[in-house]
Amino acid sequence: MNSVLVSAPIRLALVDDHPLVRDGLRLRLGAVPEFAVVGEAGDAREALALLAHTAVDIVLMDVGMKEVSGIELAAELLQRQPGLRVLMLSMYDNPEYVQRALQAGAQGYVLKDAPASEIVAAIQAVAGGGTFLSPAVSRRLFRAQTPRPLLSPRESEVLAALGRGESSKQIAAAMDLSVRTVEAHRQNIKRKLNLDGQAELIKYAVEHAAHG
């Protein structure tokens, strides 16, 4: 009689300073036969203590925790246990957070409001040695990394000025342009970067002010 090989479950630890979030994740992931939630922590101190005495394959880590951020904690955990894999969970799709998380050594970044199937797919991908970014995160990251070559030098100047909080009138005066020309540049920037409306343009400009 042939024996059936049963693979060990993927051992998960939940690190989030909101108990309700951990409860929701535990219920979602506990229903998946191949997963086992083996520990939880609400802050960096609890997480370090947990990982010191519990064998874990993947840590699901909240980005926005108090005192020590999830990104800083991920870097510390991975320094202590290089074989550990970290999947970041966040309410924010800010490209800067994503890049910092990946630089810290995280293998994935998933939005907290993602469907359960996406979180499950992320865990499976990371457990298999791969990486995973929520589709919404990938779009924002791609947009953040690729737009500048699309913009003319003058459009890049206008975008940087918008990021500094300058109005079209102020930009026109500083660049010796008409307000109408500045408004035309704003429209071109929105079209090239596929931004909807003035609010999204300003938000994008502010987020990228440090890089422009």
PDB file of C-alpha atoms in Angstrom:
ATOM      1  CA  MET A   1       0.000   0.000   0.000  1.00  0.00           C
ATOM      2  CA  ASN A   2       1.464   3.327  -1.113  1.00  0.00           C
ATOM      3  CA  SER A   3       1.835   5.961   1.591  1.00  0.00           C
ATOM      4  CA  VAL A   4       0.472   9.411   0.870  1.00  0.00           C
ATOM      5  CA  LEU A   5       2.858  12.274   1.484  1.00  0.00           C
ATOM      6  CA  VAL A   6       1.168  15.155   3.273  1.00  0.00           C
ATOM      7  CA  SER A   7       3.047  18.444   3.041  1.00  0.00           C
ATOM      8  CA  ALA A   8       3.426  20.415   6.243  1.00  0.00           C
ATOM      9  CA  PRO A   9       1.238  23.511   6.511  1.00  0.00           C
ATOM     10  CA  ILE A  10       2.695  26.951   5.904  1.00  0.00           C
ATOM     11  CA  ARG A  11       3.279  28.397   9.374  1.00  0.00           C
ATOM     12  CA  LEU A  12       2.076  31.983   9.638  1.00  0.00           C
ATOM     13  CA  ALA A  13       2.548  34.701  12.252  1.00  0.00           C
ATOM     14  CA  LEU A  14       0.275  37.754  12.314  1.00  0.00           C
ATOM     15  CA  VAL A  15       1.826  41.062  13.411  1.00  0.00           C
ATOM     16  CA  ASP A  16      -0.655  43.954  13.635  1.00  0.00           C
ATOM     17  CA  ASP A  17      -1.441  46.413  16.411  1.00  0.00           C
ATOM     18  CA  HIS A  18      -5.196  46.110  15.795  1.00  0.00           C
ATOM     19  CA  PRO A  19      -6.699  42.993  17.437  1.00  0.00           C
ATOM     20  CA  LEU A  20      -9.732  43.136  15.135  1.00  0.00           C
ATOM     21  CA  VAL A  21      -7.483  42.963  12.077  1.00  0.00           C
ATOM     22  CA  ARG A  22      -5.674  39.951  13.517  1.00  0.00           C
ATOM     23  CA  ASP A  23      -9.020  38.298  14.315  1.00  0.00           C
ATOM     24  CA  GLY A  24     -10.180  38.805  10.739  1.00  0.00           C
ATOM     25  CA  LEU A  25      -6.963  37.442   9.275  1.00  0.00           C
ATOM     26  CA  ARG A  26      -7.001  34.453  11.606  1.00  0.00           C
ATOM     27  CA  LEU A  27     -10.542  33.578  10.540  1.00  0.00           C
ATOM     28  CA  ARG A  28      -9.766  34.034   6.842  1.00  0.00           C
ATOM     29  CA  LEU A  29      -6.493  32.143   6.822  1.00  0.00           C
ATOM     30  CA  GLY A  30      -7.444  29.504   9.371  1.00  0.00           C
ATOM     31  CA  ALA A  31     -10.041  28.242   6.906  1.00  0.00           C
ATOM     32  CA  VAL A  32      -7.306  27.397   4.371  1.00  0.00           C
ATOM     33  CA  PRO A  33      -6.113  23.791   4.956  1.00  0.00           C
ATOM     34  CA  GLU A  34      -2.517  24.479   3.883  1.00  0.00           C
ATOM     35  CA  PHE A  35      -2.072  27.347   6.368  1.00  0.00           C
ATOM     36  CA  ALA A  36      -1.495  27.274  10.119  1.00  0.00           C
ATOM     37  CA  VAL A  37      -1.556  30.504  12.138  1.00  0.00           C
ATOM     38  CA  VAL A  38       0.977  29.703  14.841  1.00  0.00           C
ATOM     39  CA  GLY A  39       1.305  33.054  16.594  1.00  0.00           C
ATOM     40  CA  GLU A  40       0.270  36.689  16.831  1.00  0.00           C
ATOM     41  CA  ALA A  41       1.863  39.908  18.012  1.00  0.00           C
ATOM     42  CA  GLY A  42       0.626  43.445  18.506  1.00  0.00           C
ATOM     43  CA  ASP A  43       3.943  45.280  18.463  1.00  0.00           C
ATOM     44  CA  ALA A  44       7.663  44.903  17.792  1.00  0.00           C
ATOM     45  CA  ARG A  45       8.497  43.595  21.267  1.00  0.00           C
ATOM     46  CA  GLU A  46       5.849  40.859  21.094  1.00  0.00           C
ATOM     47  CA  ALA A  47       6.900  39.965  17.547  1.00  0.00           C
ATOM     48  CA  LEU A  48      10.568  39.572  18.491  1.00  0.00           C
ATOM     49  CA  ALA A  49       9.618  37.405  21.480  1.00  0.00           C
ATOM     50  CA  LEU A  50       7.293  35.279  19.348  1.00  0.00           C
ATOM     51  CA  LEU A  51       9.843  34.694  16.606  1.00  0.00           C
ATOM     52  CA  ALA A  52      12.512  33.813  19.175  1.00  0.00           C
ATOM     53  CA  HIS A  53      10.690  30.661  20.279  1.00  0.00           C
ATOM     54  CA  THR A  54       8.217  29.808  17.485  1.00  0.00           C
ATOM     55  CA  ALA A  55       9.071  28.324  14.099  1.00  0.00           C
ATOM     56  CA  VAL A  56       7.464  30.504  11.449  1.00  0.00           C
ATOM     57  CA  ASP A  57       7.603  30.404   7.648  1.00  0.00           C
ATOM     58  CA  ILE A  58       5.936  33.720   6.827  1.00  0.00           C
ATOM     59  CA  VAL A  59       5.198  36.832   8.875  1.00  0.00           C
ATOM     60  CA  LEU A  60       2.196  38.884   7.798  1.00  0.00           C
ATOM     61  CA  MET A  61       3.276  42.344   8.891  1.00  0.00           C
ATOM     62  CA  ASP A  62       1.279  45.547   9.256  1.00  0.00           C
ATOM     63  CA  VAL A  63       3.114  48.556   7.809  1.00  0.00           C
ATOM     64  CA  GLY A  64       1.671  51.309   9.980  1.00  0.00           C
ATOM     65  CA  MET A  65       2.308  50.216  13.551  1.00  0.00           C
ATOM     66  CA  LYS A  66       3.044  52.588  16.425  1.00  0.00           C
ATOM     67  CA  GLU A  67       6.550  53.152  17.812  1.00  0.00           C
ATOM     68  CA  VAL A  68       8.379  50.767  15.442  1.00  0.00           C
ATOM     69  CA  SER A  69       6.964  50.615  11.912  1.00  0.00           C
ATOM     70  CA  GLY A  70       6.361  47.305  10.209  1.00  0.00           C
ATOM     71  CA  ILE A  71       9.044  48.128   7.654  1.00  0.00           C
ATOM     72  CA  GLU A  72      11.667  48.728  10.360  1.00  0.00           C
ATOM     73  CA  LEU A  73      10.577  45.588  12.204  1.00  0.00           C
ATOM     74  CA  ALA A  74      10.720  43.521   9.011  1.00  0.00           C
ATOM     75  CA  ALA A  75      14.330  44.611   8.466  1.00  0.00           C
ATOM     76  CA  GLU A  76      15.239  43.650  12.032  1.00  0.00           C
ATOM     77  CA  LEU A  77      13.505  40.263  11.887  1.00  0.00           C
ATOM     78  CA  LEU A  78      15.162  39.408   8.587  1.00  0.00           C
ATOM     79  CA  GLN A  79      18.541  40.381   9.969  1.00  0.00           C
ATOM     80  CA  ARG A  80      18.004  37.948  12.834  1.00  0.00           C
ATOM     81  CA  GLN A  81      16.428  35.213  10.696  1.00  0.00           C
ATOM     82  CA  PRO A  82      17.506  35.559   7.048  1.00  0.00           C
ATOM     83  CA  GLY A  83      15.412  32.545   6.024  1.00  0.00           C
ATOM     84  CA  LEU A  84      12.201  34.158   7.223  1.00  0.00           C
ATOM     85  CA  ARG A  85       9.781  35.537   4.637  1.00  0.00           C
ATOM     86  CA  VAL A  86       7.754  38.691   5.208  1.00  0.00           C
ATOM     87  CA  LEU A  87       4.509  39.743   3.551  1.00  0.00           C
ATOM     88  CA  MET A  88       3.535  43.343   4.266  1.00  0.00           C
ATOM     89  CA  LEU A  89      -0.116  44.277   4.774  1.00  0.00           C
ATOM     90  CA  SER A  90      -1.136  47.903   4.444  1.00  0.00           C
ATOM     91  CA  MET A  91      -3.991  50.310   3.927  1.00  0.00           C
ATOM     92  CA  TYR A  92      -1.643  52.432   1.802  1.00  0.00           C
ATOM     93  CA  ASP A  93      -0.579  51.900  -1.814  1.00  0.00           C
ATOM     94  CA  ASN A  94       1.988  54.715  -1.598  1.00  0.00           C
ATOM     95  CA  PRO A  95       4.910  53.731  -3.874  1.00  0.00           C
ATOM     96  CA  GLU A  96       7.429  55.033  -1.322  1.00  0.00           C
ATOM     97  CA  TYR A  97       6.125  52.614   1.332  1.00  0.00           C
ATOM     98  CA  VAL A  98       6.249  49.747  -1.162  1.00  0.00           C
ATOM     99  CA  GLN A  99       9.812  50.516  -2.217  1.00  0.00           C
ATOM    100  CA  ARG A 100      10.970  50.881   1.392  1.00  0.00           C
ATOM    101  CA  ALA A 101       9.324  47.562   2.311  1.00  0.00           C
ATOM    102  CA  LEU A 102      11.003  45.738  -0.571  1.00  0.00           C
ATOM    103  CA  GLN A 103      14.350  47.336   0.274  1.00  0.00           C
ATOM    104  CA  ALA A 104      13.911  46.103   3.858  1.00  0.00           C
ATOM    105  CA  GLY A 105      13.645  42.563   2.495  1.00  0.00           C
ATOM    106  CA  ALA A 106       9.884  41.960   2.338  1.00  0.00           C
ATOM    107  CA  GLN A 107       8.814  39.537  -0.384  1.00  0.00           C
ATOM    108  CA  GLY A 108       5.303  40.894  -0.841  1.00  0.00           C
ATOM    109  CA  TYR A 109       3.020  43.868  -0.303  1.00  0.00           C
ATOM    110  CA  VAL A 110      -0.760  43.414  -0.171  1.00  0.00           C
ATOM    111  CA  LEU A 111      -3.512  45.909   0.579  1.00  0.00           C
ATOM    112  CA  LYS A 112      -5.631  45.115   3.626  1.00  0.00           C
ATOM    113  CA  ASP A 113      -8.852  45.595   1.705  1.00  0.00           C
ATOM    114  CA  ALA A 114      -7.804  43.028  -0.902  1.00  0.00           C
ATOM    115  CA  PRO A 115     -10.111  40.012  -1.305  1.00  0.00           C
ATOM    116  CA  ALA A 116      -9.221  36.938   0.716  1.00  0.00           C
ATOM    117  CA  SER A 117      -8.257  35.103  -2.471  1.00  0.00           C
ATOM    118  CA  GLU A 118      -5.570  37.706  -3.176  1.00  0.00           C
ATOM    119  CA  ILE A 119      -4.062  37.388   0.306  1.00  0.00           C
ATOM    120  CA  VAL A 120      -4.072  33.594  -0.046  1.00  0.00           C
ATOM    121  CA  ALA A 121      -2.367  33.866  -3.458  1.00  0.00           C
ATOM    122  CA  ALA A 122       0.224  36.232  -1.968  1.00  0.00           C
ATOM    123  CA  ILE A 123       1.063  33.807   0.845  1.00  0.00           C
ATOM    124  CA  GLN A 124       1.353  30.909  -1.608  1.00  0.00           C
ATOM    125  CA  ALA A 125       3.633  32.911  -3.898  1.00  0.00           C
ATOM    126  CA  VAL A 126       5.904  34.068  -1.074  1.00  0.00           C
ATOM    127  CA  ALA A 127       5.998  30.578   0.461  1.00  0.00           C
ATOM    128  CA  GLY A 128       7.088  29.215  -2.913  1.00  0.00           C
ATOM    129  CA  GLY A 129      10.065  31.572  -3.013  1.00  0.00           C
ATOM    130  CA  GLY A 130       8.454  34.223  -5.177  1.00  0.00           C
ATOM    131  CA  THR A 131       7.220  37.734  -4.625  1.00  0.00           C
ATOM    132  CA  PHE A 132       3.748  39.247  -4.760  1.00  0.00           C
ATOM    133  CA  LEU A 133       2.376  42.776  -5.098  1.00  0.00           C
ATOM    134  CA  SER A 134      -1.320  43.606  -5.076  1.00  0.00           C
ATOM    135  CA  PRO A 135      -2.351  44.615  -8.620  1.00  0.00           C
ATOM    136  CA  ALA A 136      -3.322  48.084  -7.355  1.00  0.00           C
ATOM    137  CA  VAL A 137       0.123  48.421  -5.771  1.00  0.00           C
ATOM    138  CA  SER A 138       1.859  47.304  -8.969  1.00  0.00           C
ATOM    139  CA  ARG A 139      -0.011  49.938 -10.978  1.00  0.00           C
ATOM    140  CA  ARG A 140       0.946  52.723  -8.571  1.00  0.00           C
ATOM    141  CA  LEU A 141       4.565  51.545  -8.421  1.00  0.00           C
ATOM    142  CA  PHE A 142       4.820  51.313 -12.212  1.00  0.00           C
ATOM    143  CA  ARG A 143       3.309  54.766 -12.573  1.00  0.00           C
ATOM    144  CA  ALA A 144       5.757  56.170 -10.022  1.00  0.00           C
ATOM    145  CA  GLN A 145       8.820  54.660 -11.685  1.00  0.00           C
ATOM    146  CA  THR A 146       8.114  55.329 -15.357  1.00  0.00           C
ATOM    147  CA  PRO A 147       6.502  58.702 -15.943  1.00  0.00           C
ATOM    148  CA  ARG A 148       9.389  61.142 -15.922  1.00  0.00           C
ATOM    149  CA  PRO A 149      10.765  60.262 -19.388  1.00  0.00           C
ATOM    150  CA  LEU A 150       7.252  60.977 -20.708  1.00  0.00           C
ATOM    151  CA  LEU A 151       7.359  64.562 -19.464  1.00  0.00           C
ATOM    152  CA  SER A 152       9.197  67.419 -21.116  1.00  0.00           C
ATOM    153  CA  PRO A 153      11.724  69.311 -18.959  1.00  0.00           C
ATOM    154  CA  ARG A 154       9.261  72.211 -18.586  1.00  0.00           C
ATOM    155  CA  GLU A 155       6.433  69.828 -17.593  1.00  0.00           C
ATOM    156  CA  SER A 156       8.725  68.247 -14.997  1.00  0.00           C
ATOM    157  CA  GLU A 157       9.449  71.745 -13.613  1.00  0.00           C
ATOM    158  CA  VAL A 158       5.724  72.483 -13.384  1.00  0.00           C
ATOM    159  CA  LEU A 159       5.075  69.146 -11.651  1.00  0.00           C
ATOM    160  CA  ALA A 160       7.837  69.825  -9.110  1.00  0.00           C
ATOM    161  CA  ALA A 161       6.438  73.306  -8.441  1.00  0.00           C
ATOM    162  CA  LEU A 162       2.958  71.865  -7.889  1.00  0.00           C
ATOM    163  CA  GLY A 163       4.520  69.447  -5.421  1.00  0.00           C
ATOM    164  CA  ARG A 164       5.920  72.411  -3.502  1.00  0.00           C
ATOM    165  CA  GLY A 165       2.401  73.833  -3.202  1.00  0.00           C
ATOM    166  CA  GLU A 166       2.736  76.611  -5.773  1.00  0.00           C
ATOM    167  CA  SER A 167      -0.328  77.844  -7.649  1.00  0.00           C
ATOM    168  CA  SER A 168      -0.516  78.229 -11.429  1.00  0.00           C
ATOM    169  CA  LYS A 169      -0.160  81.999 -10.977  1.00  0.00           C
ATOM    170  CA  GLN A 170       2.972  81.583  -8.849  1.00  0.00           C
ATOM    171  CA  ILE A 171       4.441  79.064 -11.302  1.00  0.00           C
ATOM    172  CA  ALA A 172       3.719  81.396 -14.223  1.00  0.00           C
ATOM    173  CA  ALA A 173       5.495  84.281 -12.490  1.00  0.00           C
ATOM    174  CA  ALA A 174       8.505  82.172 -11.511  1.00  0.00           C
ATOM    175  CA  MET A 175       8.924  80.664 -14.989  1.00  0.00           C
ATOM    176  CA  ASP A 176       8.004  83.815 -16.925  1.00  0.00           C
ATOM    177  CA  LEU A 177       5.034  82.093 -18.548  1.00  0.00           C
ATOM    178  CA  SER A 178       1.392  82.996 -18.921  1.00  0.00           C
ATOM    179  CA  VAL A 179      -1.083  81.352 -16.568  1.00  0.00           C
ATOM    180  CA  ARG A 180      -2.773  79.882 -19.651  1.00  0.00           C
ATOM    181  CA  THR A 181       0.510  78.172 -20.635  1.00  0.00           C
ATOM    182  CA  VAL A 182       0.963  76.742 -17.136  1.00  0.00           C
ATOM    183  CA  GLU A 183      -2.602  75.416 -17.236  1.00  0.00           C
ATOM    184  CA  ALA A 184      -1.824  73.803 -20.605  1.00  0.00           C
ATOM    185  CA  HIS A 185       1.235  72.125 -19.062  1.00  0.00           C
ATOM    186  CA  ARG A 186      -0.958  70.870 -16.186  1.00  0.00           C
ATOM    187  CA  GLN A 187      -3.408  69.356 -18.672  1.00  0.00           C
ATOM    188  CA  ASN A 188      -0.569  67.677 -20.590  1.00  0.00           C
ATOM    189  CA  ILE A 189       0.889  66.231 -17.380  1.00  0.00           C
ATOM    190  CA  LYS A 190      -2.503  64.788 -16.370  1.00  0.00           C
ATOM    191  CA  ARG A 191      -2.964  63.271 -19.830  1.00  0.00           C
ATOM    192  CA  LYS A 192       0.531  61.760 -19.996  1.00  0.00           C
ATOM    193  CA  LEU A 193       0.403  60.326 -16.447  1.00  0.00           C
ATOM    194  CA  ASN A 194      -3.211  59.208 -16.762  1.00  0.00           C
ATOM    195  CA  LEU A 195      -4.317  61.245 -13.749  1.00  0.00           C
ATOM    196  CA  ASP A 196      -7.997  62.005 -13.185  1.00  0.00           C
ATOM    197  CA  GLY A 197      -8.750  65.560 -12.118  1.00  0.00           C
ATOM    198  CA  GLN A 198      -6.826  68.290 -10.345  1.00  0.00           C
ATOM    199  CA  ALA A 199      -6.936  66.580  -6.946  1.00  0.00           C
ATOM    200  CA  GLU A 200      -5.131  63.489  -8.258  1.00  0.00           C
ATOM    201  CA  LEU A 201      -2.593  65.686 -10.048  1.00  0.00           C
ATOM    202  CA  ILE A 202      -1.778  67.591  -6.854  1.00  0.00           C
ATOM    203  CA  LYS A 203      -1.629  64.366  -4.811  1.00  0.00           C
ATOM    204  CA  TYR A 204       0.790  62.834  -7.331  1.00  0.00           C
ATOM    205  CA  ALA A 205       2.908  65.996  -7.412  1.00  0.00           C
ATOM    206  CA  VAL A 206       3.182  66.144  -3.618  1.00  0.00           C
ATOM    207  CA  GLU A 207       4.113  62.445  -3.375  1.00  0.00           C
ATOM    208  CA  HIS A 208       6.890  62.930  -5.932  1.00  0.00           C
ATOM    209  CA  ALA A 209       8.104  66.359  -4.833  1.00  0.00           C
ATOM    210  CA  ALA A 210      11.096  64.809  -3.048  1.00  0.00           C
ATOM    211  CA  HIS A 211      12.174  63.136  -6.288  1.00  0.00           C
ATOM    212  CA  GLY A 212      11.703  66.123  -8.566  1.00  0.00           C
TER     213      GLY A 212
END
